[in-house]
The first five atom37 places (N, CA, C, CB, O) and aatype in JSON, in Angstrom:
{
  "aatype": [20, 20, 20, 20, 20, 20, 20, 20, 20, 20, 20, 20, 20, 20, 20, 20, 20, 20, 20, 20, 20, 20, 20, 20, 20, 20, 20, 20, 20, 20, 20, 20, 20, 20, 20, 20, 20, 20, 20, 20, 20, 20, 20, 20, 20, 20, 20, 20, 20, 20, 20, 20, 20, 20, 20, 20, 20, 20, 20, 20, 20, 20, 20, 20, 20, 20, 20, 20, 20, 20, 20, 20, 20, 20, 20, 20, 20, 20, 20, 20, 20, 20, 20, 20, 20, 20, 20, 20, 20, 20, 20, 20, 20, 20, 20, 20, 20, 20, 20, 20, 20, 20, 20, 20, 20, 20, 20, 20, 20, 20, 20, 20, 20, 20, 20, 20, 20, 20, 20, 20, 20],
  "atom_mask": [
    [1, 1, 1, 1, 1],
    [1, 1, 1, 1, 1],
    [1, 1, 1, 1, 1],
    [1, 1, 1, 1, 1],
    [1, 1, 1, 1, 1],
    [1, 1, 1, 1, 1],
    [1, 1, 1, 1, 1],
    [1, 1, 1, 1, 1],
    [1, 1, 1, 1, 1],
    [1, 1, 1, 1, 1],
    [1, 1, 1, 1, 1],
    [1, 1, 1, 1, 1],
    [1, 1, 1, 1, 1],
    [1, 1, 1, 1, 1],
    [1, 1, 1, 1, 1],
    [1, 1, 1, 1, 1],
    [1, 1, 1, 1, 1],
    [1, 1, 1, 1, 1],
    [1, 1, 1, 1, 1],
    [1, 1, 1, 1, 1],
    [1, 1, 1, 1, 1],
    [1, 1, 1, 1, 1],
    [1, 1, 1, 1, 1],
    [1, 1, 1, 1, 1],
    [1, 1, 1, 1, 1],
    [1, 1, 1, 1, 1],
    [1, 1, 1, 1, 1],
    [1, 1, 1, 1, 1],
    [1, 1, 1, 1, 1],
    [1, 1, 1, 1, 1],
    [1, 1, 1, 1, 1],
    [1, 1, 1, 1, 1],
    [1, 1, 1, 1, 1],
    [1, 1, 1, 1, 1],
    [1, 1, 1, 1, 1],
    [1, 1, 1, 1, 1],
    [1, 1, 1, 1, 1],
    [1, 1, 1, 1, 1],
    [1, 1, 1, 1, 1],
    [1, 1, 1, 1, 1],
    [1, 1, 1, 1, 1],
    [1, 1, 1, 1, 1],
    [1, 1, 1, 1, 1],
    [1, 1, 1, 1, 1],
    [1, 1, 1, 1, 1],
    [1, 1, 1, 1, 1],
    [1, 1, 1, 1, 1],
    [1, 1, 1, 1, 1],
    [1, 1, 1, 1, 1],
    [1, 1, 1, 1, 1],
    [1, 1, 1, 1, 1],
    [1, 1, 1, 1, 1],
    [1, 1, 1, 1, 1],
    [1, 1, 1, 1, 1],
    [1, 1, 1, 1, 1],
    [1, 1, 1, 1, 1],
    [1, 1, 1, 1, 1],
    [1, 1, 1, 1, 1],
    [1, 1, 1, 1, 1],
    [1, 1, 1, 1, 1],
    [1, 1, 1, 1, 1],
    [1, 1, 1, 1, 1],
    [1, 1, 1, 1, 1],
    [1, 1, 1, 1, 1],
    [1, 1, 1, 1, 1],
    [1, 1, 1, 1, 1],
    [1, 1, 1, 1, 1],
    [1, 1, 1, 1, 1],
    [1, 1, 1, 1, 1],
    [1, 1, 1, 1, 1],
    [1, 1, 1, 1, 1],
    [1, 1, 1, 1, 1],
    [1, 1, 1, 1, 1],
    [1, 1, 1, 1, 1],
    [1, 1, 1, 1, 1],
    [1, 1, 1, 1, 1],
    [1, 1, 1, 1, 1],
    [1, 1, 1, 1, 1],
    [1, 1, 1, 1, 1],
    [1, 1, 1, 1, 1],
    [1, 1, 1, 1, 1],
    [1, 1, 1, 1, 1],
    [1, 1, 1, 1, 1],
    [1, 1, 1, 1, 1],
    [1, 1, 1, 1, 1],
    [1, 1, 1, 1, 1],
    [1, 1, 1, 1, 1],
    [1, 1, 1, 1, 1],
    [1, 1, 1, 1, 1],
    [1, 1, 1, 1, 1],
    [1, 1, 1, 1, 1],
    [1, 1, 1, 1, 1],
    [1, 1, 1, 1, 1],
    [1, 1, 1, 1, 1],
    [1, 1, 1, 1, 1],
    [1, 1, 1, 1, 1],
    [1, 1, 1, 1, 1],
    [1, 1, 1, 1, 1],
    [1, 1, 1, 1, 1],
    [1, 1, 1, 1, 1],
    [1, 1, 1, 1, 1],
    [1, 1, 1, 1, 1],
    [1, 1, 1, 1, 1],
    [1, 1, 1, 1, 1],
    [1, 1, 1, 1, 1],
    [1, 1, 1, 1, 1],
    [1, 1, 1, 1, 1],
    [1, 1, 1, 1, 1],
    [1, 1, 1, 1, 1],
    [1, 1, 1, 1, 1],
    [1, 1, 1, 1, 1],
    [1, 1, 1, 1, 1],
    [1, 1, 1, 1, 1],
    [1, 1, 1, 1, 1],
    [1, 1, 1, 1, 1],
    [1, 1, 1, 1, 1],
    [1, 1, 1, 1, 1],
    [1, 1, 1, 1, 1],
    [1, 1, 1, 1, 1],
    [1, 1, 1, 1, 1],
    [1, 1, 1, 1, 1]
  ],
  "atom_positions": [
    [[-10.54, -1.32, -8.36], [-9.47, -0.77, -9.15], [-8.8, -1.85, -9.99], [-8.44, -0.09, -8.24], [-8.44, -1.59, -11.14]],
    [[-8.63, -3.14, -9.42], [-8.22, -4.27, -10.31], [-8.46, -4.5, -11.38], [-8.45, -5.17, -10.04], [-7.79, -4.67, -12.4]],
    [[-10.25, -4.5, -10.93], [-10.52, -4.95, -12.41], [-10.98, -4.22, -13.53], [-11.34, -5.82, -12.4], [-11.2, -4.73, -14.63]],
    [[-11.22, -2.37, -13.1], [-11.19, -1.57, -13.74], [-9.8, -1.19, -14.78], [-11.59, -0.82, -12.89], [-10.04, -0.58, -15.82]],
    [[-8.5, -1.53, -14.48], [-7.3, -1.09, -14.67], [-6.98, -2.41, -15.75], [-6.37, -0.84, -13.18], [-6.01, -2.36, -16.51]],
    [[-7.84, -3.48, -15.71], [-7.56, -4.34, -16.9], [-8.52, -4.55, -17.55], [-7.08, -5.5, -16.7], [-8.39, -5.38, -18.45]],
    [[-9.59, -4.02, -17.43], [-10.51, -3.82, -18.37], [-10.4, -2.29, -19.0], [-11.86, -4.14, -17.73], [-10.63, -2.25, -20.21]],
    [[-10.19, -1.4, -18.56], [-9.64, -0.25, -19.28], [-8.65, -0.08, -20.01], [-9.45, 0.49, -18.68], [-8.64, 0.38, -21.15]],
    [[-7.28, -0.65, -19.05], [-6.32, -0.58, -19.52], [-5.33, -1.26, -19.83], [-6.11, -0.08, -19.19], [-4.17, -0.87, -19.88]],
    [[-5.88, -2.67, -20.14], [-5.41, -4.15, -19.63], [-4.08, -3.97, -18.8], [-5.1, -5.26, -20.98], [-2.95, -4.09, -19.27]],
    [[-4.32, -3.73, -17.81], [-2.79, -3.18, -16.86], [-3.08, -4.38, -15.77], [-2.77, -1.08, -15.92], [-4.29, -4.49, -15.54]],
    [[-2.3, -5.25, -15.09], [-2.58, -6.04, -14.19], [-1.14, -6.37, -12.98], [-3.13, -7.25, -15.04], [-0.2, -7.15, -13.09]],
    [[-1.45, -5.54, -12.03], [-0.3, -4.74, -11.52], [0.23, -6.78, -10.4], [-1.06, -2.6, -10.22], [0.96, -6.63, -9.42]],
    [[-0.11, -7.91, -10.67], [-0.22, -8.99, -10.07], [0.93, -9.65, -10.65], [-1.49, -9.62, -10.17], [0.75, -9.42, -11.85]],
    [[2.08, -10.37, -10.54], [2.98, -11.02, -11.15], [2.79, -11.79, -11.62], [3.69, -11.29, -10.76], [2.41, -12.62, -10.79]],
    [[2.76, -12.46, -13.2], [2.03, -13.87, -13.57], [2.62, -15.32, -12.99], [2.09, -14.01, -15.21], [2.13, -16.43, -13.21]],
    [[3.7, -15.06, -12.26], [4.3, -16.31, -11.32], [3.3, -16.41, -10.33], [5.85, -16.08, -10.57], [2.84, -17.54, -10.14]],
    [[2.95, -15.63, -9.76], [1.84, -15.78, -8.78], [1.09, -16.15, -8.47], [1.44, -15.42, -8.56], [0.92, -16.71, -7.39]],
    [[-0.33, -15.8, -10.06], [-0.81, -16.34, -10.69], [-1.0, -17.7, -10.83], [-0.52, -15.93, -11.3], [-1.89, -18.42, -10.38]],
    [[-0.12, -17.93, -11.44], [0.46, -19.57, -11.75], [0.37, -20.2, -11.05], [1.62, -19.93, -12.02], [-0.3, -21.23, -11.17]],
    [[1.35, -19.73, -9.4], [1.24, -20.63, -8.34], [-0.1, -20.64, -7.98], [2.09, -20.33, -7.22], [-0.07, -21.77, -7.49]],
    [[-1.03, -20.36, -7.85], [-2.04, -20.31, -7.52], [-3.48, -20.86, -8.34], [-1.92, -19.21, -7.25], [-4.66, -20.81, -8.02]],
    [[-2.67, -21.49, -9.76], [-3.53, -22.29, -10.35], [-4.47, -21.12, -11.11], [-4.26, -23.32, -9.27], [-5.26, -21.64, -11.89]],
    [[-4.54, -19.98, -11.06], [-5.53, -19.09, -11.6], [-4.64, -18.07, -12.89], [-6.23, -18.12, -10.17], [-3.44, -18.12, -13.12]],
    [[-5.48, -17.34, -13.45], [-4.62, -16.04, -14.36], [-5.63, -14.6, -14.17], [-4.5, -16.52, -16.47], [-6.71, -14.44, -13.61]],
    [[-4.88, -13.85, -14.78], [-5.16, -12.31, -14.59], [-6.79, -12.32, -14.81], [-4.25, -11.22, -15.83], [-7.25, -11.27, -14.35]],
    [[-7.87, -13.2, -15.39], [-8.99, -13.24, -15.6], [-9.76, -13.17, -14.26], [-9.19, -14.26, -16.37], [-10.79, -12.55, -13.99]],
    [[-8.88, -14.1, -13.37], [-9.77, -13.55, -11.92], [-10.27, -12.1, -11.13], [-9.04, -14.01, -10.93], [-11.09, -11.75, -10.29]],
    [[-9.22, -11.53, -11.97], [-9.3, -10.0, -11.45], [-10.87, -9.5, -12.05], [-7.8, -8.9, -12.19], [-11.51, -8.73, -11.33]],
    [[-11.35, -9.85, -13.1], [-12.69, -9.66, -13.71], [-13.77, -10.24, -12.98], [-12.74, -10.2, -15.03], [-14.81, -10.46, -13.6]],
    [[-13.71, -10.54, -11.76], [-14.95, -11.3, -10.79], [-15.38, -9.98, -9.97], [-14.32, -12.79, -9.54], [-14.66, -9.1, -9.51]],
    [[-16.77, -10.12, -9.93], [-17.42, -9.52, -8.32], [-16.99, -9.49, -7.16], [-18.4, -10.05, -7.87], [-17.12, -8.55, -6.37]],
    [[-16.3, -10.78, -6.91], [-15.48, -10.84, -5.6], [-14.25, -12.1, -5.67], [-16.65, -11.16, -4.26], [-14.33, -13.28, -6.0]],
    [[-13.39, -11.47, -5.32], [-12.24, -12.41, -5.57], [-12.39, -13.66, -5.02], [-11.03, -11.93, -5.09], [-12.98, -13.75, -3.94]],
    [[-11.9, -14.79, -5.65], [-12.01, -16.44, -5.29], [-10.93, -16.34, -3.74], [-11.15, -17.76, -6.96], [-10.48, -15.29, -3.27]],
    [[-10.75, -17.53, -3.28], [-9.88, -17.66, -2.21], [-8.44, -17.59, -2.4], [-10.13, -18.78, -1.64], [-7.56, -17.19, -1.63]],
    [[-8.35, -18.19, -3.92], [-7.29, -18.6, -4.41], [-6.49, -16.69, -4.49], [-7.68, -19.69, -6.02], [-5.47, -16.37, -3.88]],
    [[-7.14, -15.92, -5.2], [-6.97, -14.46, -5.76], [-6.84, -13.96, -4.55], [-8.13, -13.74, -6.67], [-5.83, -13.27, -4.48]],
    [[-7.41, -14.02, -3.61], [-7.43, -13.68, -1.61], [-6.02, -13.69, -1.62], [-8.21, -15.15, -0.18], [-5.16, -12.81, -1.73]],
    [[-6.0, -15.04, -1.47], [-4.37, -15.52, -0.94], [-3.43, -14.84, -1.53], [-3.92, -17.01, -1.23], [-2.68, -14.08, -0.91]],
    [[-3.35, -15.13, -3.21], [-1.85, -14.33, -3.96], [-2.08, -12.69, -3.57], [-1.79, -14.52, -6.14], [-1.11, -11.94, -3.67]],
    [[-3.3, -12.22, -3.16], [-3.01, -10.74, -3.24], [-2.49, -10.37, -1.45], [-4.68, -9.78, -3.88], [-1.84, -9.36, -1.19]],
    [[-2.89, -11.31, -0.46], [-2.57, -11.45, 0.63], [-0.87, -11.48, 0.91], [-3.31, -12.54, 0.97], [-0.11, -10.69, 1.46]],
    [[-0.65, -13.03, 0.11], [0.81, -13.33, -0.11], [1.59, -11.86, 0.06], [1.05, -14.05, -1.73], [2.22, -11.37, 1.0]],
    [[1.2, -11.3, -1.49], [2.1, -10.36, -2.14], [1.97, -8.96, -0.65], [1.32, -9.86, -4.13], [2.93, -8.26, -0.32]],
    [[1.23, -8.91, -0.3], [0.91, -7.62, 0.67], [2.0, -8.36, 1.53], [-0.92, -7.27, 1.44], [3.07, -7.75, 1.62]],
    [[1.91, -9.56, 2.17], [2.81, -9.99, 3.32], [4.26, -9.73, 3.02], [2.63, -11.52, 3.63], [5.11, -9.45, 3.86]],
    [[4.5, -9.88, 1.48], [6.03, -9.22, 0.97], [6.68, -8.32, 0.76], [6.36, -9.34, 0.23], [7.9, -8.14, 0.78]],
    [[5.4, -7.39, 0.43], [5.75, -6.01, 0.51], [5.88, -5.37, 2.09], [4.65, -5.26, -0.33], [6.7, -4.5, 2.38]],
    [[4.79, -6.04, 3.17], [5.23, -5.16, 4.2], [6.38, -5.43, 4.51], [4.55, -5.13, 5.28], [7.0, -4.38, 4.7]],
    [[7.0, -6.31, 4.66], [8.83, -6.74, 4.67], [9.35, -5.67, 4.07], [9.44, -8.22, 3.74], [10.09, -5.01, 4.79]],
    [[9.15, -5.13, 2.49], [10.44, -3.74, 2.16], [9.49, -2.8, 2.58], [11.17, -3.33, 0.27], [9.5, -1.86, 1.79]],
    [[8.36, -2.59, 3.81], [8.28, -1.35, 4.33], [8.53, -1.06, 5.87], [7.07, -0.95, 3.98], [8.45, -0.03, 6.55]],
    [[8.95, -2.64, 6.2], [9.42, -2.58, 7.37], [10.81, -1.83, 7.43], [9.45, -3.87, 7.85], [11.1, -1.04, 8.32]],
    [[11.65, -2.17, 6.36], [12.77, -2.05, 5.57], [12.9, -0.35, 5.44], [12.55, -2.93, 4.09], [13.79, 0.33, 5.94]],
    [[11.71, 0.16, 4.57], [12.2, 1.49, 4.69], [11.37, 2.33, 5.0], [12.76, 1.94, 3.69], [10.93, 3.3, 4.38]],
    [[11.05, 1.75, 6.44], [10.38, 3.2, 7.4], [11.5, 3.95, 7.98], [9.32, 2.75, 8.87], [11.22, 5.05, 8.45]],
    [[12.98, 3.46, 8.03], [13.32, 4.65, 8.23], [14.07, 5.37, 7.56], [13.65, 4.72, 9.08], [14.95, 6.01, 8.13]],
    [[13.9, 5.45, 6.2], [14.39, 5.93, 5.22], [14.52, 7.66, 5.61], [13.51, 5.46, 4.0], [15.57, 8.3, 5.7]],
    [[12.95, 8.24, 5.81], [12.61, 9.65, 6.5], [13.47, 10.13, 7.08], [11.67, 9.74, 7.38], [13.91, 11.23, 6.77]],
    [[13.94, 9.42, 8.07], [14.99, 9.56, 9.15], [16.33, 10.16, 8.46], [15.3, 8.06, 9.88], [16.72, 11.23, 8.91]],
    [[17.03, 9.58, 7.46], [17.8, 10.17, 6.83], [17.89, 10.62, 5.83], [18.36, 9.84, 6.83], [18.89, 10.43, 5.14]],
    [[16.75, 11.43, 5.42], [16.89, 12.37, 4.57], [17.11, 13.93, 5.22], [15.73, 12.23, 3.74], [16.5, 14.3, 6.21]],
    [[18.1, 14.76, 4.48], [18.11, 15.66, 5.54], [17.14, 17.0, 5.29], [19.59, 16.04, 5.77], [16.6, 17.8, 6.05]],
    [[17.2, 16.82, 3.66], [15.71, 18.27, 3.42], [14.44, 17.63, 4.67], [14.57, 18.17, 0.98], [14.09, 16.47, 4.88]],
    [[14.05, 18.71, 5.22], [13.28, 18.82, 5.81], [11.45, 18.06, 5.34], [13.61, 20.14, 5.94], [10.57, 17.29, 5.73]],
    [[11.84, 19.05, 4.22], [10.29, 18.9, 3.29], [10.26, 17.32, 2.39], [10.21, 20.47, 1.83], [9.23, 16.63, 2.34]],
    [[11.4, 16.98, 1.81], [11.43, 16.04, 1.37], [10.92, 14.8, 2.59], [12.72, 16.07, 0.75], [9.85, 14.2, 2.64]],
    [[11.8, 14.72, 3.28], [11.63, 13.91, 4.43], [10.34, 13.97, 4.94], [12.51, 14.25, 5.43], [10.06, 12.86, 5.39]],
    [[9.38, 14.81, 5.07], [7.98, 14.66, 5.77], [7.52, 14.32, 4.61], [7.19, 15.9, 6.55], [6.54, 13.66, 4.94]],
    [[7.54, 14.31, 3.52], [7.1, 13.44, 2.35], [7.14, 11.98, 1.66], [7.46, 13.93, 1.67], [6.45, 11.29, 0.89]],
    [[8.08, 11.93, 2.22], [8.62, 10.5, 2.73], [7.62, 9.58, 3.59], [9.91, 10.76, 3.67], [6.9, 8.59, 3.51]],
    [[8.11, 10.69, 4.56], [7.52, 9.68, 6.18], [5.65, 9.54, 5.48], [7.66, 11.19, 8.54], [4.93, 8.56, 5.69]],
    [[5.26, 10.71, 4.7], [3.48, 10.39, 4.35], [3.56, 9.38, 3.64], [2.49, 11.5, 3.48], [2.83, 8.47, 4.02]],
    [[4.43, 9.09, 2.38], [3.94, 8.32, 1.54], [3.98, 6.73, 2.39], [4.8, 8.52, 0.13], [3.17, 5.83, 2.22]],
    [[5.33, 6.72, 3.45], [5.55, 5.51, 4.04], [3.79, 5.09, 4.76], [7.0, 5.74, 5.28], [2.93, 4.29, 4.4]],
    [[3.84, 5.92, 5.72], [2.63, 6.12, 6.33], [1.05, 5.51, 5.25], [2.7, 7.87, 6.65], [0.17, 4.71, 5.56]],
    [[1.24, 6.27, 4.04], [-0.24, 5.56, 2.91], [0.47, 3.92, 2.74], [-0.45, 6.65, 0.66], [-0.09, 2.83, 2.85]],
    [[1.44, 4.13, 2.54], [1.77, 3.02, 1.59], [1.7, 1.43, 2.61], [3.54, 3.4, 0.84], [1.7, 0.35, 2.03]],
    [[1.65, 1.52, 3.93], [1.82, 1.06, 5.15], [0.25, 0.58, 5.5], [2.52, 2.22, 6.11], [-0.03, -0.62, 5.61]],
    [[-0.71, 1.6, 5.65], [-2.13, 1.78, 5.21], [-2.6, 0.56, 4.24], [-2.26, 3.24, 4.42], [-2.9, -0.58, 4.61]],
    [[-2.58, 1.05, 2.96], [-2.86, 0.44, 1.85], [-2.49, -1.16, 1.97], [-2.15, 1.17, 0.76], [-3.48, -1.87, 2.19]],
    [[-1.37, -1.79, 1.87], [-0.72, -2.71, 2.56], [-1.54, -3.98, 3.43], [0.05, -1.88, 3.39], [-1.83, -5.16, 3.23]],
    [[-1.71, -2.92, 4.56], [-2.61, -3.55, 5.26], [-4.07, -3.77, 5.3], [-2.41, -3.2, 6.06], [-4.69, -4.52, 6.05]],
    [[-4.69, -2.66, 3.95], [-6.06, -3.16, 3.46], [-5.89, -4.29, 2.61], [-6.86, -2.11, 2.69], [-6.91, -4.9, 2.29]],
    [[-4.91, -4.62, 2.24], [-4.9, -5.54, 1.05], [-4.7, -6.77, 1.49], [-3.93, -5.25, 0.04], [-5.02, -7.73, 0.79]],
    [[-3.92, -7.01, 3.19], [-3.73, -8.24, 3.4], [-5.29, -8.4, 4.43], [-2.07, -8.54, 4.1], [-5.25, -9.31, 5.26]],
    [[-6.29, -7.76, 4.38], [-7.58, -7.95, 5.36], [-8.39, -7.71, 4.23], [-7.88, -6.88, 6.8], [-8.77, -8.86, 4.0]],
    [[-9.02, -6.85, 3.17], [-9.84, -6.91, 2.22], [-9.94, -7.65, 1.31], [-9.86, -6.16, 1.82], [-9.1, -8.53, 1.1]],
    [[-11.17, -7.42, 0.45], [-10.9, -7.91, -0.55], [-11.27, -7.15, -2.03], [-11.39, -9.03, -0.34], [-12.34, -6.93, -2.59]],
    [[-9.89, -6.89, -2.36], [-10.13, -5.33, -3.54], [-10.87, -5.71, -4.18], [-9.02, -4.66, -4.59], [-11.6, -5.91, -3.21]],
    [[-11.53, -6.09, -5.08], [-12.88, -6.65, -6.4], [-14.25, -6.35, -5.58], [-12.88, -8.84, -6.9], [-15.26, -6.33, -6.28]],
    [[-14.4, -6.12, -4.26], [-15.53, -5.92, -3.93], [-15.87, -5.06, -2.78], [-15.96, -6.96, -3.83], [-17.05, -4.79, -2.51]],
    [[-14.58, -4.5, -1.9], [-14.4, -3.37, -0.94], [-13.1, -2.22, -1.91], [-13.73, -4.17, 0.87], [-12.31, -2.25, -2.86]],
    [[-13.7, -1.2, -0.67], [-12.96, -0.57, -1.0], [-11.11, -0.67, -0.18], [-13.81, 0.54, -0.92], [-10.78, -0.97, 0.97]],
    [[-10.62, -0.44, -0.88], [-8.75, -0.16, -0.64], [-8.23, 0.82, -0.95], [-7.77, -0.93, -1.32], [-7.16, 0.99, -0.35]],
    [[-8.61, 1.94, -1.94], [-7.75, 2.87, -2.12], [-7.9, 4.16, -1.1], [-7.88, 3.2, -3.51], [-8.87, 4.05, -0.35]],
    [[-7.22, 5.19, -0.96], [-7.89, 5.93, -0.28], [-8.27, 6.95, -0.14], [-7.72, 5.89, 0.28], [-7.66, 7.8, -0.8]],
    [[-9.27, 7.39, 0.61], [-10.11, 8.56, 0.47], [-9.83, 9.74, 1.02], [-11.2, 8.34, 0.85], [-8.76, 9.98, 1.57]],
    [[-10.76, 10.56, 0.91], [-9.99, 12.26, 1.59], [-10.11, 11.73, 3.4], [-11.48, 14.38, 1.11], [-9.23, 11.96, 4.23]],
    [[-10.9, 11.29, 3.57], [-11.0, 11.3, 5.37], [-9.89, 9.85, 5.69], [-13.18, 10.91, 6.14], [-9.43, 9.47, 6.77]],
    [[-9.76, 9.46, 4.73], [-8.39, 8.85, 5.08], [-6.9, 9.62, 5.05], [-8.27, 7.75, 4.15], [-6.19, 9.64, 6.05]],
    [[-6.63, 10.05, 4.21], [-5.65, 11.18, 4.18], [-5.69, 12.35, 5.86], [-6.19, 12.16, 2.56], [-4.68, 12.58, 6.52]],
    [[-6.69, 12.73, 6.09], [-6.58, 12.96, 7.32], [-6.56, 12.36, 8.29], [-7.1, 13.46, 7.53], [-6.18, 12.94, 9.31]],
    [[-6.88, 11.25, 8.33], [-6.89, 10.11, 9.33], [-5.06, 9.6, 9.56], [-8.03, 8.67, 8.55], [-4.54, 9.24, 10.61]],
    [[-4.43, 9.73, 8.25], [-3.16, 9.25, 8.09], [-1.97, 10.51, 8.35], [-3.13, 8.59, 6.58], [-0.78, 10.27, 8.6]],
    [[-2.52, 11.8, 8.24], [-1.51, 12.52, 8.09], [-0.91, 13.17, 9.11], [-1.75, 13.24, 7.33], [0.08, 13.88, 8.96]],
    [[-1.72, 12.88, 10.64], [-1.59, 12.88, 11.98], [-0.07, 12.23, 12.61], [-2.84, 12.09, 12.44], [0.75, 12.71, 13.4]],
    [[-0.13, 11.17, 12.01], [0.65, 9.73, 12.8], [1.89, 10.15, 12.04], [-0.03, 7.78, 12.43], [2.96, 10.27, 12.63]],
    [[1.75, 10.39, 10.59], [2.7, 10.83, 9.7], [3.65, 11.99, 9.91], [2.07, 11.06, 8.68], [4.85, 11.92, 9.65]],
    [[3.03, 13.08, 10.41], [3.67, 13.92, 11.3], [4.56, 13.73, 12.46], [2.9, 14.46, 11.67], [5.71, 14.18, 12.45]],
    [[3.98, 12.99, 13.62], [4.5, 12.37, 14.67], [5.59, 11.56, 14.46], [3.63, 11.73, 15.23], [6.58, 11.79, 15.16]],
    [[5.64, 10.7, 13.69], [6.3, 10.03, 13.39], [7.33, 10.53, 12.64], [5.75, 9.27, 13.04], [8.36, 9.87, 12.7]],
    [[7.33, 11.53, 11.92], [8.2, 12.63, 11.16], [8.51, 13.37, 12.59], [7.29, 13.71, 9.78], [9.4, 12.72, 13.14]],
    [[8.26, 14.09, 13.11], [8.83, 14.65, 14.29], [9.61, 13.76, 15.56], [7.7, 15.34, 14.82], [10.39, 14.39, 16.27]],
    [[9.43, 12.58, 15.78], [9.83, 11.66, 16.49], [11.61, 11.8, 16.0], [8.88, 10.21, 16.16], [12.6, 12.19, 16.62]],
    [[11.41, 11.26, 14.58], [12.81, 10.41, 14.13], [13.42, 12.16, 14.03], [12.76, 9.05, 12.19], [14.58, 12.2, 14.44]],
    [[13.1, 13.02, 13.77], [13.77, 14.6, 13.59], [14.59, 14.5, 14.91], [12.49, 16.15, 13.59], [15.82, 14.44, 14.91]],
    [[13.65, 14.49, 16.32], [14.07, 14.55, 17.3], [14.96, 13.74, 17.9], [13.34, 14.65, 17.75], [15.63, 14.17, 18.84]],
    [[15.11, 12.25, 17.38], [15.97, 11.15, 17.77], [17.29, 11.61, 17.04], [15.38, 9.6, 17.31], [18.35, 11.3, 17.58]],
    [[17.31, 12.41, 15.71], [18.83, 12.72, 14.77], [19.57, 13.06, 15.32], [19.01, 13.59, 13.77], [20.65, 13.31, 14.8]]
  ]
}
Protein backbone atom coordinates (compact mmCIF):
# COMPACT_ATOMS: atom_id res chain seq x y z
CA UNK A 1 0.00 0.00 0.00
CA UNK A 2 3.05 2.36 0.58
CA UNK A 3 4.33 2.25 -2.32
CA UNK A 4 1.27 1.99 -4.37
CA UNK A 5 -0.24 5.31 -2.65
CA UNK A 6 2.98 7.25 -3.87
CA UNK A 7 3.28 6.02 -6.96
CA UNK A 8 -0.38 6.55 -7.74
CA UNK A 9 -0.96 9.16 -5.72
CA UNK A 10 2.23 10.59 -4.56
CA UNK A 11 0.57 10.42 -0.99
CA UNK A 12 3.25 9.35 1.66
CA UNK A 13 1.37 8.94 4.86
CA UNK A 14 5.43 8.87 6.79
CA UNK A 15 6.53 12.28 8.41
CA UNK A 16 9.54 13.78 6.53
CA UNK A 17 11.27 14.38 10.11
CA UNK A 18 11.40 10.81 10.33
CA UNK A 19 12.66 10.30 7.30
CA UNK A 20 15.44 12.56 7.92
CA UNK A 21 16.23 11.04 11.16
CA UNK A 22 16.80 8.08 9.61
CA UNK A 23 19.13 9.30 6.91
CA UNK A 24 16.60 8.07 4.10
CA UNK A 25 13.43 9.97 2.07
CA UNK A 26 9.99 9.00 0.86
CA UNK A 27 11.92 7.11 -2.18
CA UNK A 28 12.41 4.15 0.11
CA UNK A 29 8.86 3.47 0.11
CA UNK A 30 9.46 2.49 -3.82
CA UNK A 31 11.63 -0.76 -2.79
CA UNK A 32 10.57 -4.54 -2.87
CA UNK A 33 11.29 -4.70 0.64
CA UNK A 34 11.94 -2.09 3.03
CA UNK A 35 15.75 -1.32 4.13
CA UNK A 36 16.34 -1.61 8.03
CA UNK A 37 16.55 1.90 8.23
CA UNK A 38 12.49 2.22 6.66
CA UNK A 39 11.84 -1.04 9.31
CA UNK A 40 12.78 1.06 12.11
CA UNK A 41 10.97 4.66 11.26
CA UNK A 42 7.83 2.64 10.39
CA UNK A 43 8.36 0.51 13.68
CA UNK A 44 9.27 3.80 15.65
CA UNK A 45 6.07 5.49 14.42
CA UNK A 46 3.74 2.22 15.24
CA UNK A 47 5.49 2.28 18.87
CA UNK A 48 3.89 6.01 19.05
CA UNK A 49 0.88 5.49 17.93
CA UNK A 50 0.18 2.47 20.19
CA UNK A 51 0.73 5.05 23.14
CA UNK A 52 -2.58 7.29 21.75
CA UNK A 53 -4.32 3.83 21.53
CA UNK A 54 -3.46 2.85 24.75
CA UNK A 55 -4.86 6.35 25.47
CA UNK A 56 -8.11 5.84 23.80
CA UNK A 57 -9.28 2.38 24.32
CA UNK A 58 -11.48 3.65 26.56
CA UNK A 59 -12.99 6.18 24.78
CA UNK A 60 -16.09 3.32 23.90
CA UNK A 61 -16.66 3.27 27.41
CA UNK A 62 -17.99 6.72 27.38
CA UNK A 63 -19.85 7.14 24.71
CA UNK A 64 -23.35 6.72 25.60
CA UNK A 65 -25.21 5.90 22.00
CA UNK A 66 -25.10 2.46 22.11
CA UNK A 67 -24.35 1.98 18.31
CA UNK A 68 -21.89 4.65 18.13
CA UNK A 69 -19.92 3.16 20.94
CA UNK A 70 -19.66 -0.50 19.44
CA UNK A 71 -18.22 1.40 16.57
CA UNK A 72 -15.81 2.81 18.36
CA UNK A 73 -14.74 -0.12 20.38
CA UNK A 74 -14.32 -1.94 16.29
CA UNK A 75 -12.44 0.68 14.88
CA UNK A 76 -10.18 0.72 18.29
CA UNK A 77 -9.99 -3.03 18.01
CA UNK A 78 -8.66 -2.69 13.72
CA UNK A 79 -6.74 0.13 14.50
CA UNK A 80 -4.90 -1.83 17.54
CA UNK A 81 -4.53 -4.84 14.92
CA UNK A 82 -3.01 -2.86 12.20
CA UNK A 83 -0.57 -1.18 14.68
CA UNK A 84 0.73 -4.17 15.64
CA UNK A 85 1.30 -5.52 12.00
CA UNK A 86 3.30 -2.61 11.40
CA UNK A 87 5.56 -2.81 14.40
CA UNK A 88 6.32 -6.94 13.33
CA UNK A 89 5.94 -6.66 9.35
CA UNK A 90 7.20 -5.37 6.79
CA UNK A 91 4.54 -3.33 4.59
CA UNK A 92 6.57 -3.13 0.94
CA UNK A 93 6.57 -6.83 0.94
CA UNK A 94 3.78 -8.51 3.41
CA UNK A 95 0.70 -7.99 3.78
CA UNK A 96 -0.84 -5.29 6.68
CA UNK A 97 -4.01 -4.18 5.65
CA UNK A 98 -6.93 -6.12 6.36
CA UNK A 99 -8.87 -8.72 5.01
CA UNK A 100 -12.47 -10.11 5.24
CA UNK A 101 -11.30 -13.18 7.57
CA UNK A 102 -9.64 -10.63 9.49
CA UNK A 103 -12.62 -8.52 10.15
CA UNK A 104 -14.10 -11.64 11.55
CA UNK A 105 -11.28 -12.65 13.37
CA UNK A 106 -11.45 -8.97 15.01
CA UNK A 107 -15.06 -8.44 15.46
CA UNK A 108 -15.40 -11.16 18.24
CA UNK A 109 -12.98 -9.49 20.87
CA UNK A 110 -14.57 -6.16 19.69
CA UNK A 111 -17.82 -7.14 20.92
CA UNK A 112 -16.57 -8.49 24.25
CA UNK A 113 -14.80 -5.89 24.89
CA UNK A 114 -17.80 -3.55 23.97
CA UNK A 115 -19.94 -5.59 26.32
CA UNK A 116 -17.34 -5.75 29.15
CA UNK A 117 -16.92 -1.79 29.55
CA UNK A 118 -21.22 -1.57 28.99
CA UNK A 119 -21.27 -3.82 31.95
CA UNK A 120 -18.51 -2.11 34.15
CA UNK A 121 -20.78 1.64 33.47
Amino acid sequence: MCSSDLRALNRVYIPQDAFAAAGIGPESLDAAKASPALLSVISGLARRTWELLTVSRAFAGQIRDRRLAFEVSVIQIFAEDLDKKLMQRDPLSERVHHGKSDALRLLVPAFIRFLKRRAAA
